PDB file of C-alpha atoms in Angstrom:
ATOM      1  CA  MET A   1      59.987 -14.417-265.388  1.00  0.00           C
ATOM      2  CA  ILE A   2      63.295 -14.621-267.222  1.00  0.00           C
ATOM      3  CA  PHE A   3      64.232 -17.692-265.181  1.00  0.00           C
ATOM      4  CA  LEU A   4      60.935 -19.343-266.103  1.00  0.00           C
ATOM      5  CA  LEU A   5      61.461 -18.601-269.820  1.00  0.00           C
ATOM      6  CA  LYS A   6      64.988 -20.037-269.659  1.00  0.00           C
ATOM      7  CA  ARG A   7      63.681 -23.148-267.958  1.00  0.00           C
ATOM      8  CA  LEU A   8      60.950 -23.625-270.567  1.00  0.00           C
ATOM      9  CA  THR A   9      63.433 -23.051-273.389  1.00  0.00           C
ATOM     10  CA  THR A  10      65.844 -25.574-271.911  1.00  0.00           C
ATOM     11  CA  ARG A  11      63.088 -28.167-271.585  1.00  0.00           C
ATOM     12  CA  ALA A  12      61.873 -27.504-275.131  1.00  0.00           C
ATOM     13  CA  LEU A  13      65.380 -27.922-276.526  1.00  0.00           C
ATOM     14  CA  THR A  14      65.865 -31.091-274.497  1.00  0.00           C
ATOM     15  CA  TYR A  15      62.556 -32.868-274.936  1.00  0.00           C
ATOM     16  CA  GLY A  16      61.553 -31.465-278.352  1.00  0.00           C
ATOM     17  CA  PRO A  17      64.014 -33.530-280.432  1.00  0.00           C
ATOM     18  CA  LEU A  18      63.401 -36.574-278.232  1.00  0.00           C
ATOM     19  CA  SER A  19      59.643 -36.266-278.710  1.00  0.00           C
ATOM     20  CA  LEU A  20      60.103 -35.893-282.471  1.00  0.00           C
ATOM     21  CA  PHE A  21      62.344 -38.968-282.561  1.00  0.00           C
ATOM     22  CA  LEU A  22      59.787 -40.938-280.518  1.00  0.00           C
ATOM     23  CA  LEU A  23      56.983 -39.904-282.882  1.00  0.00           C
ATOM     24  CA  VAL A  24      58.978 -40.822-286.001  1.00  0.00           C
ATOM     25  CA  SER A  25      59.916 -44.187-284.472  1.00  0.00           C
ATOM     26  CA  LEU A  26      56.418 -45.158-283.357  1.00  0.00           C
ATOM     27  CA  TYR A  27      54.359 -43.725-286.208  1.00  0.00           C
ATOM     28  CA  PRO A  28      54.930 -46.666-288.623  1.00  0.00           C
ATOM     29  CA  LEU A  29      53.378 -49.015-286.045  1.00  0.00           C
ATOM     30  CA  ILE A  30      50.564 -46.564-285.337  1.00  0.00           C
ATOM     31  CA  TRP A  31      49.945 -46.126-289.071  1.00  0.00           C
ATOM     32  CA  LEU A  32      49.790 -49.909-289.521  1.00  0.00           C
ATOM     33  CA  LEU A  33      47.262 -50.133-286.688  1.00  0.00           C
ATOM     34  CA  PHE A  34      45.100 -47.387-288.258  1.00  0.00           C
ATOM     35  CA  TYR A  35      45.477 -49.067-291.651  1.00  0.00           C
ATOM     36  CA  SER A  36      43.985 -52.293-290.296  1.00  0.00           C
ATOM     37  CA  PHE A  37      40.745 -50.503-289.329  1.00  0.00           C
ATOM     38  CA  LYS A  38      40.111 -48.701-292.645  1.00  0.00           C
ATOM     39  CA  ASP A  39      38.451 -49.619-295.910  1.00  0.00           C
ATOM     40  CA  ASN A  40      40.067 -49.327-299.331  1.00  0.00           C
ATOM     41  CA  GLU A  41      38.773 -45.788-299.914  1.00  0.00           C
ATOM     42  CA  GLU A  42      40.327 -44.418-296.728  1.00  0.00           C
ATOM     43  CA  ILE A  43      43.595 -46.295-297.256  1.00  0.00           C
ATOM     44  CA  PHE A  44      44.253 -45.035-300.784  1.00  0.00           C
ATOM     45  CA  SER A  45      42.478 -41.677-301.136  1.00  0.00           C
ATOM     46  CA  THR A  46      40.409 -39.967-298.434  1.00  0.00           C
ATOM     47  CA  ASN A  47      42.302 -40.701-295.202  1.00  0.00           C
ATOM     48  CA  VAL A  48      45.715 -42.172-295.887  1.00  0.00           C
ATOM     49  CA  PHE A  49      47.585 -41.069-292.754  1.00  0.00           C
ATOM     50  CA  GLY A  50      44.876 -40.138-290.243  1.00  0.00           C
ATOM     51  CA  ILE A  51      42.784 -41.889-287.617  1.00  0.00           C
ATOM     52  CA  PRO A  52      40.064 -44.159-289.108  1.00  0.00           C
ATOM     53  CA  LYS A  53      36.732 -42.370-289.497  1.00  0.00           C
ATOM     54  CA  HIS A  54      34.958 -45.608-288.655  1.00  0.00           C
ATOM     55  CA  TRP A  55      36.760 -48.359-286.725  1.00  0.00           C
ATOM     56  CA  ARG A  56      36.072 -51.404-288.898  1.00  0.00           C
ATOM     57  CA  TRP A  57      36.563 -54.348-286.519  1.00  0.00           C
ATOM     58  CA  GLU A  58      35.155 -56.583-289.227  1.00  0.00           C
ATOM     59  CA  ASN A  59      38.544 -56.410-290.943  1.00  0.00           C
ATOM     60  CA  TYR A  60      39.908 -58.697-288.216  1.00  0.00           C
ATOM     61  CA  SER A  61      37.004 -61.128-288.463  1.00  0.00           C
ATOM     62  CA  ASN A  62      37.416 -61.178-292.255  1.00  0.00           C
ATOM     63  CA  ALA A  63      41.104 -61.915-291.793  1.00  0.00           C
ATOM     64  CA  PHE A  64      40.266 -65.055-289.825  1.00  0.00           C
ATOM     65  CA  ASP A  65      37.381 -66.057-292.116  1.00  0.00           C
ATOM     66  CA  VAL A  66      39.129 -65.859-295.503  1.00  0.00           C
ATOM     67  CA  PHE A  67      42.714 -66.355-294.395  1.00  0.00           C
ATOM     68  CA  ASP A  68      44.128 -69.423-292.634  1.00  0.00           C
ATOM     69  CA  ILE A  69      46.022 -67.190-290.241  1.00  0.00           C
ATOM     70  CA  VAL A  70      46.155 -69.813-287.481  1.00  0.00           C
ATOM     71  CA  GLY A  71      47.851 -72.346-289.762  1.00  0.00           C
ATOM     72  CA  TYR A  72      50.307 -69.828-291.225  1.00  0.00           C
ATOM     73  CA  PHE A  73      50.990 -68.454-287.752  1.00  0.00           C
ATOM     74  CA  LYS A  74      51.732 -71.959-286.450  1.00  0.00           C
ATOM     75  CA  ASN A  75      54.075 -72.705-289.367  1.00  0.00           C
ATOM     76  CA  SER A  76      55.994 -69.450-288.872  1.00  0.00           C
ATOM     77  CA  LEU A  77      56.289 -70.138-285.147  1.00  0.00           C
ATOM     78  CA  ILE A  78      57.649 -73.675-285.701  1.00  0.00           C
ATOM     79  CA  VAL A  79      60.134 -72.506-288.314  1.00  0.00           C
ATOM     80  CA  SER A  80      61.308 -69.502-286.267  1.00  0.00           C
ATOM     81  CA  ILE A  81      61.723 -71.373-282.975  1.00  0.00           C
ATOM     82  CA  GLY A  82      63.445 -74.305-284.700  1.00  0.00           C
ATOM     83  CA  THR A  83      65.850 -71.931-286.433  1.00  0.00           C
ATOM     84  CA  VAL A  84      66.671 -70.125-283.180  1.00  0.00           C
ATOM     85  CA  VAL A  85      67.258 -73.342-281.213  1.00  0.00           C
ATOM     86  CA  PHE A  86      69.544 -75.010-283.771  1.00  0.00           C
ATOM     87  CA  THR A  87      71.435 -71.789-284.555  1.00  0.00           C
ATOM     88  CA  VAL A  88      72.131 -70.958-280.906  1.00  0.00           C
ATOM     89  CA  ILE A  89      73.217 -74.495-279.963  1.00  0.00           C
ATOM     90  CA  LEU A  90      75.526 -74.996-282.950  1.00  0.00           C
ATOM     91  CA  ALA A  91      77.007 -71.491-282.813  1.00  0.00           C
ATOM     92  CA  LEU A  92      77.599 -71.702-279.049  1.00  0.00           C
ATOM     93  CA  MET A  93      79.507 -74.983-279.279  1.00  0.00           C
ATOM     94  CA  PHE A  94      81.596 -73.917-282.257  1.00  0.00           C
ATOM     95  CA  SER A  95      82.370 -70.472-280.821  1.00  0.00           C
ATOM     96  CA  TYR A  96      83.463 -71.945-277.497  1.00  0.00           C
ATOM     97  CA  ALA A  97      85.749 -74.422-279.221  1.00  0.00           C
ATOM     98  CA  ALA A  98      87.224 -71.698-281.465  1.00  0.00           C
ATOM     99  CA  ALA A  99      87.659 -69.108-278.712  1.00  0.00           C
ATOM    100  CA  ARG A 100      88.707 -71.145-275.692  1.00  0.00           C
ATOM    101  CA  MET A 101      90.322 -74.358-276.931  1.00  0.00           C
ATOM    102  CA  LYS A 102      93.663 -74.848-278.637  1.00  0.00           C
ATOM    103  CA  TRP A 103      93.569 -76.913-281.829  1.00  0.00           C
ATOM    104  CA  ARG A 104      95.350 -76.633-285.142  1.00  0.00           C
ATOM    105  CA  PHE A 105      92.612 -75.238-287.400  1.00  0.00           C
ATOM    106  CA  ALA A 106      90.713 -73.168-284.843  1.00  0.00           C
ATOM    107  CA  ASN A 107      91.378 -69.778-286.436  1.00  0.00           C
ATOM    108  CA  ALA A 108      90.966 -71.046-290.008  1.00  0.00           C
ATOM    109  CA  SER A 109      87.655 -72.683-289.106  1.00  0.00           C
ATOM    110  CA  ARG A 110      86.428 -69.476-287.513  1.00  0.00           C
ATOM    111  CA  VAL A 111      87.335 -67.441-290.596  1.00  0.00           C
ATOM    112  CA  TYR A 112      85.657 -70.024-292.846  1.00  0.00           C
ATOM    113  CA  MET A 113      82.512 -69.943-290.716  1.00  0.00           C
ATOM    114  CA  THR A 114      82.248 -66.146-290.588  1.00  0.00           C
ATOM    115  CA  SER A 115      82.931 -65.787-294.333  1.00  0.00           C
ATOM    116  CA  GLY A 116      79.414 -67.100-294.888  1.00  0.00           C
ATOM    117  CA  MET A 117      78.115 -63.608-294.092  1.00  0.00           C
ATOM    118  CA  PHE A 118      79.475 -62.382-297.419  1.00  0.00           C
ATOM    119  CA  ILE A 119      77.625 -64.945-299.565  1.00  0.00           C
ATOM    120  CA  PRO A 120      74.355 -63.540-300.975  1.00  0.00           C
ATOM    121  CA  MET A 121      71.386 -65.781-300.495  1.00  0.00           C
ATOM    122  CA  GLN A 122      70.236 -65.423-304.110  1.00  0.00           C
ATOM    123  CA  ILE A 123      73.287 -67.061-305.722  1.00  0.00           C
ATOM    124  CA  ILE A 124      72.878 -70.375-303.896  1.00  0.00           C
ATOM    125  CA  LEU A 125      69.136 -70.812-304.304  1.00  0.00           C
ATOM    126  CA  ILE A 126      69.310 -73.130-307.333  1.00  0.00           C
ATOM    127  CA  PRO A 127      72.001 -75.466-305.872  1.00  0.00           C
ATOM    128  CA  LEU A 128      70.078 -75.413-302.601  1.00  0.00           C
ATOM    129  CA  LEU A 129      66.849 -76.374-304.377  1.00  0.00           C
ATOM    130  CA  ILE A 130      68.581 -79.263-306.183  1.00  0.00           C
ATOM    131  CA  LEU A 131      70.154 -80.448-302.919  1.00  0.00           C
ATOM    132  CA  GLU A 132      66.862 -80.387-301.045  1.00  0.00           C
ATOM    133  CA  ARG A 133      65.090 -82.260-303.839  1.00  0.00           C
ATOM    134  CA  THR A 134      67.815 -84.894-303.747  1.00  0.00           C
ATOM    135  CA  LEU A 135      67.467 -85.248-299.982  1.00  0.00           C
ATOM    136  CA  HIS A 136      63.633 -85.153-300.205  1.00  0.00           C
ATOM    137  CA  LEU A 137      63.456 -82.190-297.841  1.00  0.00           C
ATOM    138  CA  GLN A 138      61.321 -79.956-300.056  1.00  0.00           C
ATOM    139  CA  ASN A 139      57.859 -79.140-298.670  1.00  0.00           C
ATOM    140  CA  SER A 140      58.806 -79.769-295.065  1.00  0.00           C
ATOM    141  CA  TYR A 141      59.758 -77.592-292.114  1.00  0.00           C
ATOM    142  CA  LEU A 142      63.384 -78.674-292.499  1.00  0.00           C
ATOM    143  CA  ALA A 143      63.343 -77.305-296.056  1.00  0.00           C
ATOM    144  CA  VAL A 144      63.512 -73.777-294.613  1.00  0.00           C
ATOM    145  CA  ILE A 145      64.945 -74.397-291.125  1.00  0.00           C
ATOM    146  CA  VAL A 146      68.197 -75.914-292.463  1.00  0.00           C
ATOM    147  CA  PRO A 147      68.994 -73.006-294.856  1.00  0.00           C
ATOM    148  CA  TYR A 148      67.980 -70.448-292.221  1.00  0.00           C
ATOM    149  CA  VAL A 149      70.359 -72.003-289.681  1.00  0.00           C
ATOM    150  CA  ALA A 150      73.150 -72.078-292.253  1.00  0.00           C
ATOM    151  CA  PHE A 151      72.628 -68.415-293.135  1.00  0.00           C
ATOM    152  CA  GLN A 152      72.556 -67.279-289.495  1.00  0.00           C
ATOM    153  CA  LEU A 153      75.467 -69.344-288.153  1.00  0.00           C
ATOM    154  CA  SER A 154      78.047 -66.806-289.323  1.00  0.00           C
ATOM    155  CA  PHE A 155      76.402 -63.899-287.543  1.00  0.00           C
ATOM    156  CA  ALA A 156      75.801 -65.896-284.360  1.00  0.00           C
ATOM    157  CA  THR A 157      79.366 -67.200-284.351  1.00  0.00           C
ATOM    158  CA  ILE A 158      80.813 -63.681-284.505  1.00  0.00           C
ATOM    159  CA  ILE A 159      78.745 -62.556-281.523  1.00  0.00           C
ATOM    160  CA  PHE A 160      79.417 -65.615-279.347  1.00  0.00           C
ATOM    161  CA  TYR A 161      83.128 -65.702-280.235  1.00  0.00           C
ATOM    162  CA  ALA A 162      83.579 -62.097-279.074  1.00  0.00           C
ATOM    163  CA  PHE A 163      81.835 -62.836-275.771  1.00  0.00           C
ATOM    164  CA  PHE A 164      83.786 -66.026-275.073  1.00  0.00           C
ATOM    165  CA  LYS A 165      87.046 -64.233-275.873  1.00  0.00           C
ATOM    166  CA  SER A 166      86.224 -61.493-273.357  1.00  0.00           C
ATOM    167  CA  LEU A 167      85.875 -63.926-270.437  1.00  0.00           C
ATOM    168  CA  PRO A 168      88.917 -64.404-268.150  1.00  0.00           C
ATOM    169  CA  TYR A 169      90.631 -67.780-268.412  1.00  0.00           C
ATOM    170  CA  GLU A 170      90.902 -67.973-264.616  1.00  0.00           C
ATOM    171  CA  ILE A 171      87.234 -69.021-264.503  1.00  0.00           C
ATOM    172  CA  GLU A 172      87.911 -72.218-266.422  1.00  0.00           C
ATOM    173  CA  GLU A 173      91.194 -72.860-264.625  1.00  0.00           C
ATOM    174  CA  SER A 174      89.519 -72.652-261.220  1.00  0.00           C
ATOM    175  CA  ALA A 175      86.731 -74.984-262.334  1.00  0.00           C
ATOM    176  CA  ALA A 176      89.248 -77.464-263.793  1.00  0.00           C
ATOM    177  CA  ILE A 177      91.226 -77.480-260.523  1.00  0.00           C
ATOM    178  CA  ASP A 178      87.983 -78.324-258.706  1.00  0.00           C
ATOM    179  CA  GLY A 179      87.539 -81.323-261.003  1.00  0.00           C
ATOM    180  CA  ALA A 180      84.958 -80.005-263.497  1.00  0.00           C
ATOM    181  CA  SER A 181      84.939 -81.634-266.933  1.00  0.00           C
ATOM    182  CA  VAL A 182      84.869 -79.753-270.223  1.00  0.00           C
ATOM    183  CA  TYR A 183      81.132 -80.302-270.584  1.00  0.00           C
ATOM    184  CA  THR A 184      80.470 -79.100-267.014  1.00  0.00           C
ATOM    185  CA  ILE A 185      82.519 -75.955-267.601  1.00  0.00           C
ATOM    186  CA  PHE A 186      80.730 -75.281-270.882  1.00  0.00           C
ATOM    187  CA  PHE A 187      77.120 -75.898-269.852  1.00  0.00           C
ATOM    188  CA  LYS A 188      77.181 -74.782-266.181  1.00  0.00           C
ATOM    189  CA  ILE A 189      79.724 -71.947-266.229  1.00  0.00           C
ATOM    190  CA  MET A 190      80.402 -70.520-269.691  1.00  0.00           C
ATOM    191  CA  VAL A 191      76.923 -70.655-271.235  1.00  0.00           C
ATOM    192  CA  PRO A 192      75.256 -68.773-268.325  1.00  0.00           C
ATOM    193  CA  LEU A 193      77.937 -66.081-268.614  1.00  0.00           C
ATOM    194  CA  VAL A 194      76.954 -65.326-272.227  1.00  0.00           C
ATOM    195  CA  LYS A 195      73.197 -65.078-271.637  1.00  0.00           C
ATOM    196  CA  PRO A 196      73.044 -61.481-272.956  1.00  0.00           C
ATOM    197  CA  ALA A 197      74.606 -62.636-276.231  1.00  0.00           C
ATOM    198  CA  ILE A 198      72.237 -65.603-276.448  1.00  0.00           C
ATOM    199  CA  ALA A 199      69.255 -63.282-275.997  1.00  0.00           C
ATOM    200  CA  SER A 200      70.505 -60.858-278.652  1.00  0.00           C
ATOM    201  CA  VAL A 201      71.246 -63.582-281.193  1.00  0.00           C
ATOM    202  CA  SER A 202      67.895 -65.239-280.499  1.00  0.00           C
ATOM    203  CA  ILE A 203      66.014 -62.028-281.246  1.00  0.00           C
ATOM    204  CA  PHE A 204      67.815 -61.278-284.502  1.00  0.00           C
ATOM    205  CA  VAL A 205      67.569 -64.876-285.724  1.00  0.00           C
ATOM    206  CA  PHE A 206      63.890 -65.042-284.770  1.00  0.00           C
ATOM    207  CA  LEU A 207      63.135 -61.842-286.681  1.00  0.00           C
ATOM    208  CA  PHE A 208      65.025 -63.135-289.729  1.00  0.00           C
ATOM    209  CA  ALA A 209      63.168 -66.459-289.755  1.00  0.00           C
ATOM    210  CA  TRP A 210      59.807 -64.810-289.029  1.00  0.00           C
ATOM    211  CA  ASN A 211      60.082 -62.325-291.912  1.00  0.00           C
ATOM    212  CA  GLU A 212      62.020 -64.363-294.503  1.00  0.00           C
ATOM    213  CA  PHE A 213      60.222 -64.789-297.807  1.00  0.00           C
ATOM    214  CA  LEU A 214      62.483 -65.825-300.709  1.00  0.00           C
ATOM    215  CA  VAL A 215      63.698 -69.243-299.499  1.00  0.00           C
ATOM    216  CA  ALA A 216      60.241 -70.138-298.194  1.00  0.00           C
ATOM    217  CA  LEU A 217      58.682 -69.196-301.557  1.00  0.00           C
ATOM    218  CA  ILE A 218      60.998 -71.558-303.442  1.00  0.00           C
ATOM    219  CA  MET A 219      61.163 -74.460-301.003  1.00  0.00           C
ATOM    220  CA  ILE A 220      57.514 -74.646-299.910  1.00  0.00           C
ATOM    221  CA  SER A 221      54.603 -75.020-302.303  1.00  0.00           C
ATOM    222  CA  GLU A 222      52.081 -76.884-300.127  1.00  0.00           C
ATOM    223  CA  ASN A 223      49.550 -74.491-298.632  1.00  0.00           C
ATOM    224  CA  THR A 224      49.480 -76.289-295.270  1.00  0.00           C
ATOM    225  CA  LEU A 225      53.196 -75.592-294.731  1.00  0.00           C
ATOM    226  CA  LYS A 226      53.308 -71.954-295.857  1.00  0.00           C
ATOM    227  CA  THR A 227      54.543 -69.325-293.420  1.00  0.00           C
ATOM    228  CA  LEU A 228      52.951 -65.925-292.774  1.00  0.00           C
ATOM    229  CA  PRO A 229      54.916 -63.972-295.447  1.00  0.00           C
ATOM    230  CA  LEU A 230      53.829 -66.533-298.066  1.00  0.00           C
ATOM    231  CA  GLY A 231      50.287 -66.420-296.747  1.00  0.00           C
ATOM    232  CA  LEU A 232      50.207 -62.646-297.200  1.00  0.00           C
ATOM    233  CA  LEU A 233      51.148 -63.121-300.854  1.00  0.00           C
ATOM    234  CA  TYR A 234      48.291 -65.562-301.304  1.00  0.00           C
ATOM    235  CA  PHE A 235      45.977 -63.142-299.535  1.00  0.00           C
ATOM    236  CA  GLN A 236      46.981 -60.286-301.805  1.00  0.00           C
ATOM    237  CA  THR A 237      46.376 -62.184-305.029  1.00  0.00           C
ATOM    238  CA  GLN A 238      43.105 -63.893-304.173  1.00  0.00           C
ATOM    239  CA  PHE A 239      41.550 -61.200-301.978  1.00  0.00           C
ATOM    240  CA  GLY A 240      43.435 -58.174-303.265  1.00  0.00           C
ATOM    241  CA  SER A 241      40.432 -55.821-302.934  1.00  0.00           C
ATOM    242  CA  ASP A 242      40.221 -56.145-299.130  1.00  0.00           C
ATOM    243  CA  TRP A 243      43.300 -54.205-298.039  1.00  0.00           C
ATOM    244  CA  GLY A 244      41.898 -53.505-294.593  1.00  0.00           C
ATOM    245  CA  ALA A 245      41.734 -57.231-293.763  1.00  0.00           C
ATOM    246  CA  MET A 246      45.243 -57.622-295.081  1.00  0.00           C
ATOM    247  CA  GLY A 247      46.345 -54.860-292.694  1.00  0.00           C
ATOM    248  CA  ALA A 248      44.693 -56.759-289.842  1.00  0.00           C
ATOM    249  CA  VAL A 249      46.733 -59.834-290.739  1.00  0.00           C
ATOM    250  CA  MET A 250      49.932 -57.768-290.742  1.00  0.00           C
ATOM    251  CA  VAL A 251      49.098 -56.347-287.299  1.00  0.00           C
ATOM    252  CA  ILE A 252      48.537 -59.852-285.923  1.00  0.00           C
ATOM    253  CA  SER A 253      51.775 -61.106-287.488  1.00  0.00           C
ATOM    254  CA  THR A 254      53.700 -58.221-285.883  1.00  0.00           C
ATOM    255  CA  ILE A 255      52.619 -59.047-282.325  1.00  0.00           C
ATOM    256  CA  PRO A 256      55.067 -61.991-281.743  1.00  0.00           C
ATOM    257  CA  THR A 257      58.082 -59.914-282.793  1.00  0.00           C
ATOM    258  CA  ILE A 258      57.108 -57.124-280.407  1.00  0.00           C
ATOM    259  CA  ILE A 259      56.603 -59.600-277.544  1.00  0.00           C
ATOM    260  CA  VAL A 260      59.977 -61.261-278.182  1.00  0.00           C
ATOM    261  CA  TYR A 261      61.720 -57.896-278.234  1.00  0.00           C
ATOM    262  CA  LEU A 262      60.061 -56.745-275.001  1.00  0.00           C
ATOM    263  CA  LEU A 263      61.021 -59.988-273.250  1.00  0.00           C
ATOM    264  CA  PHE A 264      64.692 -59.779-274.232  1.00  0.00           C
ATOM    265  CA  SER A 265      65.288 -56.025-274.622  1.00  0.00           C
ATOM    266  CA  GLU A 266      67.125 -55.821-271.298  1.00  0.00           C
ATOM    267  CA  GLN A 267      69.499 -58.580-272.357  1.00  0.00           C
ATOM    268  CA  ILE A 268      70.180 -56.727-275.620  1.00  0.00           C
ATOM    269  CA  GLU A 269      71.245 -53.655-273.672  1.00  0.00           C
ATOM    270  CA  LYS A 270      73.632 -55.806-271.644  1.00  0.00           C
ATOM    271  CA  ALA A 271      74.980 -57.413-274.794  1.00  0.00           C
ATOM    272  CA  LEU A 272      75.961 -54.009-276.179  1.00  0.00           C
ATOM    273  CA  THR A 273      78.719 -53.969-273.583  1.00  0.00           C
ATOM    274  CA  VAL A 274      80.907 -57.018-273.860  1.00  0.00           C
ATOM    275  CA  SER A 275      82.148 -56.669-270.296  1.00  0.00           C
ATOM    276  CA  SER A 276      78.620 -57.212-269.001  1.00  0.00           C
ATOM    277  CA  ALA A 277      78.914 -60.854-270.028  1.00  0.00           C
ATOM    278  CA  VAL A 278      81.284 -61.424-267.153  1.00  0.00           C
ATOM    279  CA  LYS A 279      78.678 -60.122-264.723  1.00  0.00           C
ATOM    280  CA  GLY A 280      76.025 -62.409-266.278  1.00  0.00           C
TER     281      GLY A 280
END
C-alpha cells in the first residue's frame, strides 16, 4: 500500500506540472476555437471562457459571406512566401561569403548587416514611404515584401553565419581537390548541411510576414491587395457587432502557421544544436 502511494505521489509530482504547462500552452488556441462558435452575448458576458452553449457554425459561413477571406488569404500567402524565399536566398549567400571566404571587409559587412536588428521599424516608416512612392512600389506586393526582407535579413544572417562557421573546413577542401567549383560547393554541399537552420529561419520569417500589420497598413491602401491582418481591421470596423464571425476568421488565419510549424518542427529541434548541422 505504501509502495502504491509513493508511486502515485511520484507520478503526480512528475506529470502534474507537465499537465498544467500543457493546459496553459494550449488553452489560448482552445479559447480562440470556442470564441469562433459563440455569439456576442456569450463572448462578452455569459460564457467568456467556457465551451459554447450552442455551436454556431454560421459564424464561419458569415465570415466567408461578408469578408473576402479568400482574397486576403491569397495576398498574405504571396507576401509571406515571397519574403521567406528572398530572405533565405540572400541571407544564405551573404552568410556563406562572410563565414567561409576571405575578403577585406567580410567582418565589417557582417557587423553592418546584423546591426539592422537594432533599428526600430517605426523610425524608418516615413523615409520608406517616400522611397516607395518615388519608385512607384506603393500598392503592390513588393511594397511590403521588400521591407520585410530588409527587416529579416539581419536575423537570418546571424543564424546562417553561426551554422556555416561551425562546419569543418575539410569538407570544402576535399571538394575543391576533387575539382568542385565555388558554386558547386555552395549549392550541393554547404546548403544541404544547413537545412535545419533554413527551416528555422523560414518559420520565423513566415510568421513575421504573416502577422505583420504596421508596414502593410501604410504601404497598401487598395482593398484587393490587403493582407489578413488588414482585412481583420476592416472587418472590425464595418461588421464590428459580429465578433463570432471575426473569431472564425482568426481561426482560419491561424491554420497556415500551425501547419508550417508542424512541417518544420523537427528541423527546429535540430537547429537548436549547432553541431547537428554537420549531420544534416
